[in-house]
Coordinates of C-alpha atoms in Angstrom, one line a residue:
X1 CA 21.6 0.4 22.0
X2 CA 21.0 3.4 19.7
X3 CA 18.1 2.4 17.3
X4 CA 19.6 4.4 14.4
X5 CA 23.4 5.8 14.2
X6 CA 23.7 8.9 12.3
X7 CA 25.1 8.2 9.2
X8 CA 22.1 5.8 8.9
X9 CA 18.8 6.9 7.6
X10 CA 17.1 3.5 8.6
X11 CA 17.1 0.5 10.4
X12 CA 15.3 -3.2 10.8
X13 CA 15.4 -5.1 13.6
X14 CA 14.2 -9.1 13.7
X15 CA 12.6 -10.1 17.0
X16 CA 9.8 -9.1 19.5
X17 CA 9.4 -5.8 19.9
X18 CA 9.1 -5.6 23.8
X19 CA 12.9 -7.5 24.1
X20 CA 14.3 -4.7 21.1
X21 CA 12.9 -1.7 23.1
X22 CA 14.1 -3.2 26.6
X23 CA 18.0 -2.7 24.6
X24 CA 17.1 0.9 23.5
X25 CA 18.6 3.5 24.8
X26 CA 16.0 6.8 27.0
X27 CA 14.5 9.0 24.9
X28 CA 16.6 7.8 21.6
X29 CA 13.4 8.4 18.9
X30 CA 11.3 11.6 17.9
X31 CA 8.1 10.0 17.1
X32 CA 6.3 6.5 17.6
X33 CA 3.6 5.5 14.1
X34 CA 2.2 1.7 14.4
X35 CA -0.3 -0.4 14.1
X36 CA 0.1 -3.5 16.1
X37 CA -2.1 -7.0 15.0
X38 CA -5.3 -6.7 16.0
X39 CA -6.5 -9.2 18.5
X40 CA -7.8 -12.8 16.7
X41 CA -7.9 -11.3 13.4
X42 CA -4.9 -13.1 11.8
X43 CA -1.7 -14.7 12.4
X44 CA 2.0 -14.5 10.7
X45 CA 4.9 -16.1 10.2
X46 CA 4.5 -17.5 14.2
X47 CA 1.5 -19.6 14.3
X48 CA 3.1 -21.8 16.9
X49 CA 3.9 -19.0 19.3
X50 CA 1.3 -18.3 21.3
X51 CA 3.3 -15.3 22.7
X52 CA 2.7 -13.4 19.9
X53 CA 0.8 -10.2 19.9
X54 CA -2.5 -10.8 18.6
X55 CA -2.4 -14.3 19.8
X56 CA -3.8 -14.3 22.8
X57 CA -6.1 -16.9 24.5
X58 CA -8.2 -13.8 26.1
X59 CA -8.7 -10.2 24.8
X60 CA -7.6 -9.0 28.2
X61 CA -4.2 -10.4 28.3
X62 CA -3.9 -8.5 24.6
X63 CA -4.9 -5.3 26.1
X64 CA -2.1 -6.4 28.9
X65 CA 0.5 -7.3 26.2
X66 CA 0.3 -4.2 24.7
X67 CA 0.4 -2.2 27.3
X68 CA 3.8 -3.5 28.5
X69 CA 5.0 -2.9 24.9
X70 CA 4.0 0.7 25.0
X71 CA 5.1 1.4 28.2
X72 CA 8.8 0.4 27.5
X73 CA 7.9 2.7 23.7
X74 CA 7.3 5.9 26.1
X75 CA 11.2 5.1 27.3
X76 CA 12.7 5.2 24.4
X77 CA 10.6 8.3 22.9
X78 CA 11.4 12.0 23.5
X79 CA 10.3 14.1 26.3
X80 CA 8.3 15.9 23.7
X81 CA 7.5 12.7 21.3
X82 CA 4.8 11.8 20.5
X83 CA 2.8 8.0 19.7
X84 CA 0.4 7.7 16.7
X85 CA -1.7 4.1 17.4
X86 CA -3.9 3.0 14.9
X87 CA -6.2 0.2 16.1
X88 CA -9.4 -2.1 14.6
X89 CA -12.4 -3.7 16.8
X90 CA -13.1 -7.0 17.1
X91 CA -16.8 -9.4 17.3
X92 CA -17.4 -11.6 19.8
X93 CA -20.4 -13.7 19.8
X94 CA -22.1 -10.6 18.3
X95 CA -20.8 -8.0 20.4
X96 CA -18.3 -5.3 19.6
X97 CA -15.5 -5.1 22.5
X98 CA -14.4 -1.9 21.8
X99 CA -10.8 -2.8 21.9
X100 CA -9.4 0.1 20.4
X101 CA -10.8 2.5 23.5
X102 CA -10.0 -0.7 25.9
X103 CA -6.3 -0.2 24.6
X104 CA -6.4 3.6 25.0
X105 CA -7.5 3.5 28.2
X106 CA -5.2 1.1 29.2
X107 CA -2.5 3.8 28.1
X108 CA -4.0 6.9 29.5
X109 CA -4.2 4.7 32.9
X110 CA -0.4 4.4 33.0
X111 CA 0.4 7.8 32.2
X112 CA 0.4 8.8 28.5
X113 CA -2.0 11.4 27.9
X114 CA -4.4 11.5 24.3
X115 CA -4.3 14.9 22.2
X116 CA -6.4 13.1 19.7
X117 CA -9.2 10.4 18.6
X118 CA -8.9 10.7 15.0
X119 CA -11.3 8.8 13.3
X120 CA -9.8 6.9 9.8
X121 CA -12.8 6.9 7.7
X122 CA -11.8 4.3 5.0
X123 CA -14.2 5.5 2.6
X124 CA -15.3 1.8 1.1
X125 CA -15.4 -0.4 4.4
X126 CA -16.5 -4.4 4.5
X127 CA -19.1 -6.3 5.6
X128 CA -20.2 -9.9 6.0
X129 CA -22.9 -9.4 9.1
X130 CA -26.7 -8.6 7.6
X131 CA -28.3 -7.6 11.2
X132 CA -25.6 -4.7 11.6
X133 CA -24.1 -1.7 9.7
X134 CA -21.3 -1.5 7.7
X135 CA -17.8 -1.3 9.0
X136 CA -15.6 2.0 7.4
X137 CA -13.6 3.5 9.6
X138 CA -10.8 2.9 12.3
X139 CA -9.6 4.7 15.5
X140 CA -5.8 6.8 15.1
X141 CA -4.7 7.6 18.9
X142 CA -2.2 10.5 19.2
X143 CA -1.0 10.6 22.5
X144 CA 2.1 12.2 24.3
X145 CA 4.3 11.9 27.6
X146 CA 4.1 15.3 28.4
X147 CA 1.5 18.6 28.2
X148 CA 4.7 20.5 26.0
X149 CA 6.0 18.4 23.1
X150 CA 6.9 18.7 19.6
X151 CA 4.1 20.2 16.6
X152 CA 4.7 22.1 13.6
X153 CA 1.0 23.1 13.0
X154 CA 1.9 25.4 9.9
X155 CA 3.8 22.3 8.7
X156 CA 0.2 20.4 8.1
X157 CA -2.5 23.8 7.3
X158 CA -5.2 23.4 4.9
X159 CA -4.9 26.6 3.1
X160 CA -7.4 28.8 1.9
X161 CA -9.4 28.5 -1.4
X162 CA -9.0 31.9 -2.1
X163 CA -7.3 35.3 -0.3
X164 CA -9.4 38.2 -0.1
X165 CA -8.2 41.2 -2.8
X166 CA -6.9 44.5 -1.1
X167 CA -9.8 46.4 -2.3
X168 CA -12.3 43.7 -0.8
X169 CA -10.0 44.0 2.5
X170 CA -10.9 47.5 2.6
X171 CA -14.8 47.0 2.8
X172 CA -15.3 42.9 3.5
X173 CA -13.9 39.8 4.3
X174 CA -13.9 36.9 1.7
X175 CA -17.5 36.2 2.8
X176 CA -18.7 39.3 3.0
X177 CA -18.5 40.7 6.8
X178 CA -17.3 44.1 6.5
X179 CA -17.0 45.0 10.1
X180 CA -20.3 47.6 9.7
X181 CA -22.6 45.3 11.6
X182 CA -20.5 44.4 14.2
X183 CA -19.8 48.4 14.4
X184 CA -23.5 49.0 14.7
X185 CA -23.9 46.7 17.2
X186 CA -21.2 47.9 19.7
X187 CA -22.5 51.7 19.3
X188 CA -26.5 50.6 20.1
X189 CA -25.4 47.9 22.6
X190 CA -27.4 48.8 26.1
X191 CA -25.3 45.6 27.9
X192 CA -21.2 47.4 26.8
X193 CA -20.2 49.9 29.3
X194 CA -18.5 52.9 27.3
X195 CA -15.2 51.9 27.7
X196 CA -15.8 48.3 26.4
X197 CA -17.0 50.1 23.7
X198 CA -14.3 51.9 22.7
X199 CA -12.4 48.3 23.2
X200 CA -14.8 46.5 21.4
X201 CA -14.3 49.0 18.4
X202 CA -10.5 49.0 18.8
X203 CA -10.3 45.2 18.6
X204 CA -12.3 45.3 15.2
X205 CA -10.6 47.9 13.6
X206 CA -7.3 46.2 14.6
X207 CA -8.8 42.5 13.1
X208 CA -9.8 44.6 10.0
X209 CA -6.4 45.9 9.5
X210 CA -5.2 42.2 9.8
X211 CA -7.3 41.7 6.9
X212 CA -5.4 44.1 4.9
X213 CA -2.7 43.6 5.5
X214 CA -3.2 39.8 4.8
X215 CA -2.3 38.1 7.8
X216 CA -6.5 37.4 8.3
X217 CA -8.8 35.8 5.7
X218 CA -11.5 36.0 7.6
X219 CA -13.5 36.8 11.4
X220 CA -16.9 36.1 13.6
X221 CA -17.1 38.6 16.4
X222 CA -19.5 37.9 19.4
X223 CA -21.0 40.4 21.5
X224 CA -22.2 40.6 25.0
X225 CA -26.0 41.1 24.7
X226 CA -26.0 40.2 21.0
X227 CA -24.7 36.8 20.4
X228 CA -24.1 34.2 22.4
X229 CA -20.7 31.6 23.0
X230 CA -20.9 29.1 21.2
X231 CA -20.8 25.6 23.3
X232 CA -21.9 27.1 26.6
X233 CA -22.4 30.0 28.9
X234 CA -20.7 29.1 31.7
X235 CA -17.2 30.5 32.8
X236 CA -15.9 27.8 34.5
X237 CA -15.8 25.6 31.3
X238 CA -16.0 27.8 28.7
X239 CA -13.2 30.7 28.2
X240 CA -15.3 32.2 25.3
X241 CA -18.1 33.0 27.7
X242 CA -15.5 34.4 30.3
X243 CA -14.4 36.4 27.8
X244 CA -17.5 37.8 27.0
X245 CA -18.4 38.7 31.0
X246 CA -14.8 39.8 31.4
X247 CA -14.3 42.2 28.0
X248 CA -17.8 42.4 26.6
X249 CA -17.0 40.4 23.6
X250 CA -14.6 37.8 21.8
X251 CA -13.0 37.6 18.3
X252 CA -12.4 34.6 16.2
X253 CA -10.2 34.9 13.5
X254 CA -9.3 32.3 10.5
X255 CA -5.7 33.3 9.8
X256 CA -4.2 33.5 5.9
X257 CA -2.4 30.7 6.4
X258 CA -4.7 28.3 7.0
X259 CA -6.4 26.0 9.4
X260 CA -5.9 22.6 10.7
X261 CA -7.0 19.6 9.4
X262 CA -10.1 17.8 11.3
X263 CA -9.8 14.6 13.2
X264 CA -11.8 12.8 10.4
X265 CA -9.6 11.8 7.6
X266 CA -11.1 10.2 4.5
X267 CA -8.0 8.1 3.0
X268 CA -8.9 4.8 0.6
X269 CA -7.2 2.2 2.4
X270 CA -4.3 0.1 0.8
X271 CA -5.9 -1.2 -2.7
X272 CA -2.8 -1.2 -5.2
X273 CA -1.3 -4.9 -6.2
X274 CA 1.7 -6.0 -3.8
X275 CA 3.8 -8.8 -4.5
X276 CA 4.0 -9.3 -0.8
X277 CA 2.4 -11.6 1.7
X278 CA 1.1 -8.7 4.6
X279 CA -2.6 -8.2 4.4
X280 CA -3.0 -5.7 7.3
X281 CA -1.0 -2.4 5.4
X282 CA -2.2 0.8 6.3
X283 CA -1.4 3.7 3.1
X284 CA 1.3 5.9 3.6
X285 CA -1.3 8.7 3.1
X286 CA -2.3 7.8 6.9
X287 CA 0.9 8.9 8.3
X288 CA 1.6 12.1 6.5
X289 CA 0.2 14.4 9.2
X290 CA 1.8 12.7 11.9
X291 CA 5.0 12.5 10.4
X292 CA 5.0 16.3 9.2
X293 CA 3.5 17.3 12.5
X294 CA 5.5 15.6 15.2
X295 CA 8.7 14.4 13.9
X296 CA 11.5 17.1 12.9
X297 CA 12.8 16.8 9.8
X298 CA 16.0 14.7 10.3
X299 CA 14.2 12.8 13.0
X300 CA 13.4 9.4 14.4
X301 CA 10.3 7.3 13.3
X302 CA 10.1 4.1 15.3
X303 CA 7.2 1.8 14.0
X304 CA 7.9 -1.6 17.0
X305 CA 5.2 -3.8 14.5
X306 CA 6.9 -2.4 11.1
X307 CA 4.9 -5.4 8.8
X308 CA 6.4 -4.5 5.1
X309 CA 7.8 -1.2 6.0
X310 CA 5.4 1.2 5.7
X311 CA 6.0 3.7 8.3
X312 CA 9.3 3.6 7.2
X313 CA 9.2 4.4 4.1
X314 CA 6.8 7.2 4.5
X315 CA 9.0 8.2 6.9
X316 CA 12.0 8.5 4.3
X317 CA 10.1 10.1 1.7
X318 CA 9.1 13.5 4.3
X319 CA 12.9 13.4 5.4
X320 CA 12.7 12.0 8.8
X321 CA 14.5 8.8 8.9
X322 CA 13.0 5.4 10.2
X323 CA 13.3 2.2 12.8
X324 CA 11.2 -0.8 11.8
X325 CA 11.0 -3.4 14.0
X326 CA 8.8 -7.0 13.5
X327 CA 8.9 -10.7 14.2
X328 CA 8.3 -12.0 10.8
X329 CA 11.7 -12.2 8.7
X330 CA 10.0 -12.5 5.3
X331 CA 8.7 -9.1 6.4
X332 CA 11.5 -6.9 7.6
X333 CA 13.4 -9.0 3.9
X334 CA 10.2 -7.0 2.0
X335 CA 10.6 -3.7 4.2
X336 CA 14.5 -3.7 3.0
X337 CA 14.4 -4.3 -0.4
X338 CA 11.5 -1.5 -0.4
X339 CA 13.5 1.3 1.3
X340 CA 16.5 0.5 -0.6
X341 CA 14.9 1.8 -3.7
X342 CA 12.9 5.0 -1.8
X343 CA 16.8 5.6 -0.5
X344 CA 18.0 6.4 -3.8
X345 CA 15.2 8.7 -4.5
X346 CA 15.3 10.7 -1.4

Protein backbone atom coordinates (compact mmCIF):
# COMPACT_ATOMS: atom_id res chain seq x y z
CA UNK A 1 0.00 0.00 0.00
CA UNK A 2 1.52 3.43 -0.90
CA UNK A 3 0.74 5.78 2.19
CA UNK A 4 0.32 8.85 -0.05
CA UNK A 5 -0.24 8.81 -4.11
CA UNK A 6 1.20 11.68 -5.85
CA UNK A 7 -1.40 13.88 -6.69
CA UNK A 8 -2.12 13.73 -2.90
CA UNK A 9 -0.56 16.11 -0.50
CA UNK A 10 -2.00 14.09 2.52
CA UNK A 11 -3.51 11.31 3.93
CA UNK A 12 -5.52 9.81 7.28
CA UNK A 13 -5.66 6.57 8.09
CA UNK A 14 -8.30 5.03 11.06
CA UNK A 15 -6.82 1.98 12.84
CA UNK A 16 -3.70 0.83 14.86
CA UNK A 17 -0.79 1.92 13.71
CA UNK A 18 1.35 -1.39 13.80
CA UNK A 19 -1.56 -3.23 11.37
CA UNK A 20 -1.41 0.31 8.84
CA UNK A 21 2.48 0.10 8.67
CA UNK A 22 2.44 -3.90 8.26
CA UNK A 23 0.29 -2.82 4.58
CA UNK A 24 2.88 -0.12 3.69
CA UNK A 25 4.97 -0.53 1.21
CA UNK A 26 9.58 -0.49 1.97
CA UNK A 27 10.95 2.54 2.20
CA UNK A 28 7.67 4.57 0.95
CA UNK A 29 8.15 7.89 3.53
CA UNK A 30 11.04 10.49 3.84
CA UNK A 31 10.71 11.26 7.46
CA UNK A 32 9.00 9.79 10.69
CA UNK A 33 7.72 12.97 13.60
CA UNK A 34 5.41 11.48 16.58
CA UNK A 35 4.72 11.38 19.75
CA UNK A 36 3.10 8.26 20.80
CA UNK A 37 0.79 8.26 24.41
CA UNK A 38 2.81 8.18 27.14
CA UNK A 39 2.49 5.21 29.37
CA UNK A 40 -0.55 5.56 32.18
CA UNK A 41 -0.97 9.16 31.55
CA UNK A 42 -4.29 9.12 29.79
CA UNK A 43 -6.65 7.21 27.66
CA UNK A 44 -8.83 8.08 24.29
CA UNK A 45 -11.51 7.13 22.49
CA UNK A 46 -10.62 3.16 23.48
CA UNK A 47 -10.92 2.82 27.16
CA UNK A 48 -12.02 -0.73 26.74
CA UNK A 49 -9.08 -1.87 24.77
CA UNK A 50 -6.54 -2.74 26.65
CA UNK A 51 -4.42 -3.16 23.50
CA UNK A 52 -3.94 0.21 23.16
CA UNK A 53 -0.61 1.95 23.34
CA UNK A 54 -0.35 3.62 26.54
CA UNK A 55 -2.59 1.05 28.11
CA UNK A 56 -0.64 -1.33 29.29
CA UNK A 57 -0.85 -3.35 32.55
CA UNK A 58 3.23 -3.07 32.96
CA UNK A 59 5.59 -0.31 31.73
CA UNK A 60 7.71 -3.05 30.17
CA UNK A 61 5.23 -4.48 27.77
CA UNK A 62 4.80 -0.52 26.68
CA UNK A 63 8.45 -0.29 26.05
CA UNK A 64 7.70 -3.77 24.11
CA UNK A 65 4.72 -2.36 22.18
CA UNK A 66 6.51 0.32 20.90
CA UNK A 67 9.23 -1.11 19.87
CA UNK A 68 7.33 -3.51 17.55
CA UNK A 69 5.64 -0.28 16.13
CA UNK A 70 8.93 1.36 15.38
CA UNK A 71 10.46 -1.43 14.04
CA UNK A 72 7.84 -2.11 11.28
CA UNK A 73 8.23 2.46 10.97
CA UNK A 74 12.10 1.76 10.04
CA UNK A 75 10.41 -0.48 6.96
CA UNK A 76 8.53 1.84 5.56
CA UNK A 77 11.08 4.87 6.00
CA UNK A 78 14.00 5.74 3.59
CA UNK A 79 17.34 4.40 3.54
CA UNK A 80 18.35 7.86 4.54
CA UNK A 81 15.12 8.87 6.72
CA UNK A 82 15.10 9.69 9.53
CA UNK A 83 12.62 9.30 13.05
CA UNK A 84 12.01 12.30 15.28
CA UNK A 85 10.39 10.73 18.89
CA UNK A 86 9.23 12.84 21.31
CA UNK A 87 8.51 11.18 24.67
CA UNK A 88 7.45 12.20 28.56
CA UNK A 89 8.45 10.22 31.98
CA UNK A 90 6.28 8.81 34.11
CA UNK A 91 6.08 8.44 38.55
CA UNK A 92 5.78 5.41 40.05
CA UNK A 93 5.39 5.14 43.66
CA UNK A 94 7.82 8.14 43.73
CA UNK A 95 10.27 7.09 41.40
CA UNK A 96 10.95 8.35 37.89
CA UNK A 97 11.28 5.32 35.37
CA UNK A 98 12.98 6.99 32.88
CA UNK A 99 10.86 5.72 30.11
CA UNK A 100 11.82 7.96 27.51
CA UNK A 101 15.70 6.52 27.62
CA UNK A 102 14.05 2.93 28.39
CA UNK A 103 12.33 3.48 24.89
CA UNK A 104 15.48 4.72 23.28
CA UNK A 105 17.39 2.09 24.22
CA UNK A 106 15.00 -0.31 23.30
CA UNK A 107 15.48 1.22 19.72
CA UNK A 108 19.15 1.66 19.56
CA UNK A 109 19.11 -2.23 20.77
CA UNK A 110 17.32 -3.29 17.50
CA UNK A 111 19.33 -1.29 15.19
CA UNK A 112 18.41 2.36 14.77
CA UNK A 113 21.13 4.51 15.71
CA UNK A 114 20.44 8.23 17.79
CA UNK A 115 22.14 11.51 16.08
CA UNK A 116 20.37 13.41 18.84
CA UNK A 117 18.95 13.89 22.48
CA UNK A 118 17.37 17.06 22.16
CA UNK A 119 16.06 18.35 25.17
CA UNK A 120 12.37 20.33 24.76
CA UNK A 121 12.59 22.78 27.37
CA UNK A 122 8.93 23.89 27.75
CA UNK A 123 9.66 27.03 29.39
CA UNK A 124 6.61 27.01 32.07
CA UNK A 125 6.45 23.21 33.18
CA UNK A 126 3.80 21.71 35.96
CA UNK A 127 3.97 20.52 39.19
CA UNK A 128 1.75 18.90 41.78
CA UNK A 129 4.74 16.94 43.97
CA UNK A 130 6.23 19.42 46.97
CA UNK A 131 9.31 17.04 47.90
CA UNK A 132 10.67 17.32 44.14
CA UNK A 133 11.54 19.91 41.43
CA UNK A 134 9.59 21.11 38.82
CA UNK A 135 8.89 19.26 35.67
CA UNK A 136 9.82 21.59 32.23
CA UNK A 137 11.16 19.90 29.67
CA UNK A 138 10.87 16.63 27.50
CA UNK A 139 13.20 14.28 25.53
CA UNK A 140 13.12 14.69 21.19
CA UNK A 141 15.05 11.46 19.82
CA UNK A 142 16.40 11.90 16.34
CA UNK A 143 17.50 8.65 15.19
CA UNK A 144 18.30 7.15 11.70
CA UNK A 145 18.73 3.60 9.83
CA UNK A 146 21.86 4.37 8.42
CA UNK A 147 25.40 6.43 9.26
CA UNK A 148 24.57 8.51 5.52
CA UNK A 149 20.94 9.94 5.35
CA UNK A 150 19.22 12.96 4.43
CA UNK A 151 20.15 16.78 6.23
CA UNK A 152 19.98 20.17 4.84
CA UNK A 153 21.96 21.90 7.59
CA UNK A 154 21.95 25.41 5.79
CA UNK A 155 18.16 24.73 5.58
CA UNK A 156 17.88 25.26 9.62
CA UNK A 157 21.30 27.97 10.46
CA UNK A 158 20.97 30.51 12.95
CA UNK A 159 22.50 33.37 11.22
CA UNK A 160 24.72 35.84 12.46
CA UNK A 161 23.78 39.09 14.31
CA UNK A 162 25.93 41.02 12.39
CA UNK A 163 28.69 40.52 9.33
CA UNK A 164 31.92 42.03 9.80
CA UNK A 165 32.49 45.36 7.32
CA UNK A 166 35.38 44.94 4.61
CA UNK A 167 37.45 47.45 6.31
CA UNK A 168 37.13 45.51 9.79
CA UNK A 169 37.97 42.25 7.64
CA UNK A 170 41.09 43.83 6.76
CA UNK A 171 42.43 44.25 10.41
CA UNK A 172 39.78 42.03 12.84
CA UNK A 173 37.12 39.69 13.05
CA UNK A 174 33.67 40.83 14.39
CA UNK A 175 35.07 40.30 17.90
CA UNK A 176 38.13 41.67 17.53
CA UNK A 177 40.88 38.84 16.64
CA UNK A 178 42.96 40.31 14.02
CA UNK A 179 45.18 37.40 13.26
CA UNK A 180 48.34 39.59 15.00
CA UNK A 181 48.39 37.48 18.15
CA UNK A 182 48.07 34.32 16.69
CA UNK A 183 50.95 35.63 14.14
CA UNK A 184 53.17 36.44 17.12
CA UNK A 185 52.65 33.40 18.58
CA UNK A 186 53.69 31.11 15.56
CA UNK A 187 57.02 33.28 15.03
CA UNK A 188 58.17 32.96 19.00
CA UNK A 189 56.79 29.38 19.28
CA UNK A 190 59.96 27.11 20.68
CA UNK A 191 57.41 23.78 20.23
CA UNK A 192 56.64 24.64 15.83
CA UNK A 193 59.31 23.20 13.76
CA UNK A 194 60.04 25.87 10.84
CA UNK A 195 58.06 24.39 8.43
CA UNK A 196 54.94 24.17 10.65
CA UNK A 197 55.53 27.50 10.86
CA UNK A 198 55.29 28.60 7.65
CA UNK A 199 51.98 26.25 7.66
CA UNK A 200 50.74 27.59 10.60
CA UNK A 201 51.07 31.19 8.98
CA UNK A 202 49.68 30.01 5.62
CA UNK A 203 46.49 28.61 7.30
CA UNK A 204 45.87 32.01 8.98
CA UNK A 205 46.44 34.16 6.27
CA UNK A 206 44.15 31.91 4.16
CA UNK A 207 41.25 31.98 7.15
CA UNK A 208 41.80 35.79 7.10
CA UNK A 209 41.20 36.10 3.53
CA UNK A 210 37.98 34.04 4.17
CA UNK A 211 37.04 36.82 6.34
CA UNK A 212 37.20 39.14 3.55
CA UNK A 213 35.95 37.77 1.31
CA UNK A 214 32.86 37.01 3.55
CA UNK A 215 32.61 33.45 3.50
CA UNK A 216 34.01 33.63 7.54
CA UNK A 217 32.49 35.75 10.34
CA UNK A 218 34.69 34.77 12.69
CA UNK A 219 37.91 32.14 14.03
CA UNK A 220 39.85 30.66 17.39
CA UNK A 221 43.22 29.26 16.34
CA UNK A 222 45.05 26.84 18.79
CA UNK A 223 48.56 26.29 18.94
CA UNK A 224 50.84 23.58 19.89
CA UNK A 225 52.72 24.86 23.05
CA UNK A 226 50.27 27.72 23.47
CA UNK A 227 46.82 26.56 23.91
CA UNK A 228 45.42 23.64 24.61
CA UNK A 229 42.32 21.29 22.82
CA UNK A 230 39.56 21.87 24.13
CA UNK A 231 37.82 18.53 25.68
CA UNK A 232 40.96 16.46 25.89
CA UNK A 233 44.57 15.78 25.01
CA UNK A 234 44.43 12.57 23.92
CA UNK A 235 44.63 11.37 20.11
CA UNK A 236 42.73 8.45 20.26
CA UNK A 237 39.54 10.37 21.23
CA UNK A 238 40.08 13.68 20.39
CA UNK A 239 40.96 14.66 16.53
CA UNK A 240 41.63 18.28 17.75
CA UNK A 241 44.49 17.17 19.84
CA UNK A 242 45.77 14.84 16.84
CA UNK A 243 45.68 17.69 14.97
CA UNK A 244 47.67 19.62 17.05
CA UNK A 245 50.60 16.65 17.36
CA UNK A 246 50.19 16.01 13.69
CA UNK A 247 50.24 19.90 12.15
CA UNK A 248 51.21 21.94 15.16
CA UNK A 249 47.98 23.60 15.38
CA UNK A 250 44.04 23.63 14.47
CA UNK A 251 41.58 26.21 13.16
CA UNK A 252 38.04 26.72 14.02
CA UNK A 253 36.05 28.71 11.99
CA UNK A 254 32.28 30.17 12.39
CA UNK A 255 31.17 30.42 8.78
CA UNK A 256 28.95 33.66 7.39
CA UNK A 257 26.24 31.67 7.08
CA UNK A 258 25.57 30.61 10.22
CA UNK A 259 25.62 27.88 12.84
CA UNK A 260 23.34 25.14 13.95
CA UNK A 261 20.89 25.35 16.37
CA UNK A 262 21.63 23.57 19.94
CA UNK A 263 19.90 20.51 21.17
CA UNK A 264 18.04 22.67 23.75
CA UNK A 265 15.05 24.29 22.32
CA UNK A 266 13.01 26.61 24.37
CA UNK A 267 9.32 26.44 22.62
CA UNK A 268 6.02 27.40 24.95
CA UNK A 269 4.11 24.29 24.71
CA UNK A 270 0.53 24.24 23.08
CA UNK A 271 -1.44 27.08 25.15
CA UNK A 272 -3.94 28.65 22.43
CA UNK A 273 -7.94 27.62 22.81
CA UNK A 274 -8.83 24.47 20.70
CA UNK A 275 -12.25 23.45 20.17
CA UNK A 276 -11.00 19.94 20.18
CA UNK A 277 -10.91 17.15 22.67
CA UNK A 278 -6.76 16.03 22.42
CA UNK A 279 -4.94 17.20 25.53
CA UNK A 280 -1.42 15.79 24.66
CA UNK A 281 -0.62 18.40 21.38
CA UNK A 282 2.74 19.17 20.89
CA UNK A 283 3.25 23.09 18.88
CA UNK A 284 4.04 22.92 15.43
CA UNK A 285 7.06 25.10 16.42
CA UNK A 286 8.55 21.64 17.74
CA UNK A 287 8.75 20.10 14.40
CA UNK A 288 10.06 22.92 12.25
CA UNK A 289 13.80 21.77 12.37
CA UNK A 290 13.09 18.33 11.79
CA UNK A 291 10.88 18.89 9.09
CA UNK A 292 13.20 21.55 7.27
CA UNK A 293 16.25 19.40 8.14
CA UNK A 294 15.36 15.84 7.12
CA UNK A 295 12.42 15.76 4.88
CA UNK A 296 12.89 17.22 1.10
CA UNK A 297 10.68 19.57 0.17
CA UNK A 298 7.99 17.57 -1.69
CA UNK A 299 8.47 14.78 0.71
CA UNK A 300 6.82 12.24 3.07
CA UNK A 301 5.98 13.06 6.81
CA UNK A 302 4.49 10.03 8.48
CA UNK A 303 3.24 10.80 12.10
CA UNK A 304 1.80 6.55 13.07
CA UNK A 305 -0.05 8.40 16.45
CA UNK A 306 -1.22 11.65 14.34
CA UNK A 307 -3.80 12.85 17.49
CA UNK A 308 -5.47 16.19 15.82
CA UNK A 309 -3.12 16.47 13.01
CA UNK A 310 -0.37 18.28 14.04
CA UNK A 311 2.59 16.90 12.24
CA UNK A 312 0.64 17.07 9.45
CA UNK A 313 -0.22 20.19 9.16
CA UNK A 314 3.18 21.50 9.98
CA UNK A 315 4.19 19.36 7.53
CA UNK A 316 1.99 21.15 4.76
CA UNK A 317 2.76 24.50 5.66
CA UNK A 318 7.04 23.80 5.03
CA UNK A 319 5.94 21.99 1.64
CA UNK A 320 6.47 18.42 2.47
CA UNK A 321 3.35 16.64 2.41
CA UNK A 322 1.91 14.41 5.29
CA UNK A 323 0.51 10.70 6.51
CA UNK A 324 -1.44 10.82 9.72
CA UNK A 325 -2.34 7.77 11.16
CA UNK A 326 -4.53 7.21 14.79
CA UNK A 327 -7.04 5.01 16.47
CA UNK A 328 -9.45 7.66 17.58
CA UNK A 329 -11.99 8.65 14.69
CA UNK A 330 -13.05 11.91 16.37
CA UNK A 331 -9.44 12.65 15.96
CA UNK A 332 -8.25 11.88 12.43
CA UNK A 333 -12.49 13.87 11.70
CA UNK A 334 -10.45 17.03 13.66
CA UNK A 335 -7.07 16.42 11.68
CA UNK A 336 -9.24 16.66 8.30
CA UNK A 337 -11.23 19.46 8.63
CA UNK A 338 -7.78 21.17 9.88
CA UNK A 339 -5.65 20.39 6.87
CA UNK A 340 -8.41 21.17 4.54
CA UNK A 341 -8.23 24.77 5.33
CA UNK A 342 -3.99 24.89 5.65
CA UNK A 343 -4.53 23.15 1.87
CA UNK A 344 -5.96 26.06 0.49
CA UNK A 345 -3.36 28.30 1.83
CA UNK A 346 -0.38 26.28 0.85
Amino acid sequence: MIPLEENLKYNFFVGDCLSILKNMDDESVHCIITSPPYWGMRSYDNEEDTNEIGNEKKFEQYVANLTTVFNEAKRVLKNDGSLWLNIGDKYVNKALLGMPWRVAISLMDNGWIMRNDVIWHQLKGTQSAKDRLRDSYEHVFHFVKSKKYYYDADAIRILPSRLPTVSECSTTSSTGVSGKKYRKQIQESTVLTEQEKINAEKALDDTLAEIRAGLVNDFRMTIRGVQRAWHSDNTKISGRAKELVNRGYYIMKIYAKGHLPSDVWDIVTEDTWRTDSHCAVYPEELLRIPILATCPEGGIVLDPFSGTGTTVAAALKLGRRGVGIDLSPEYINTSKKRVITIETLF
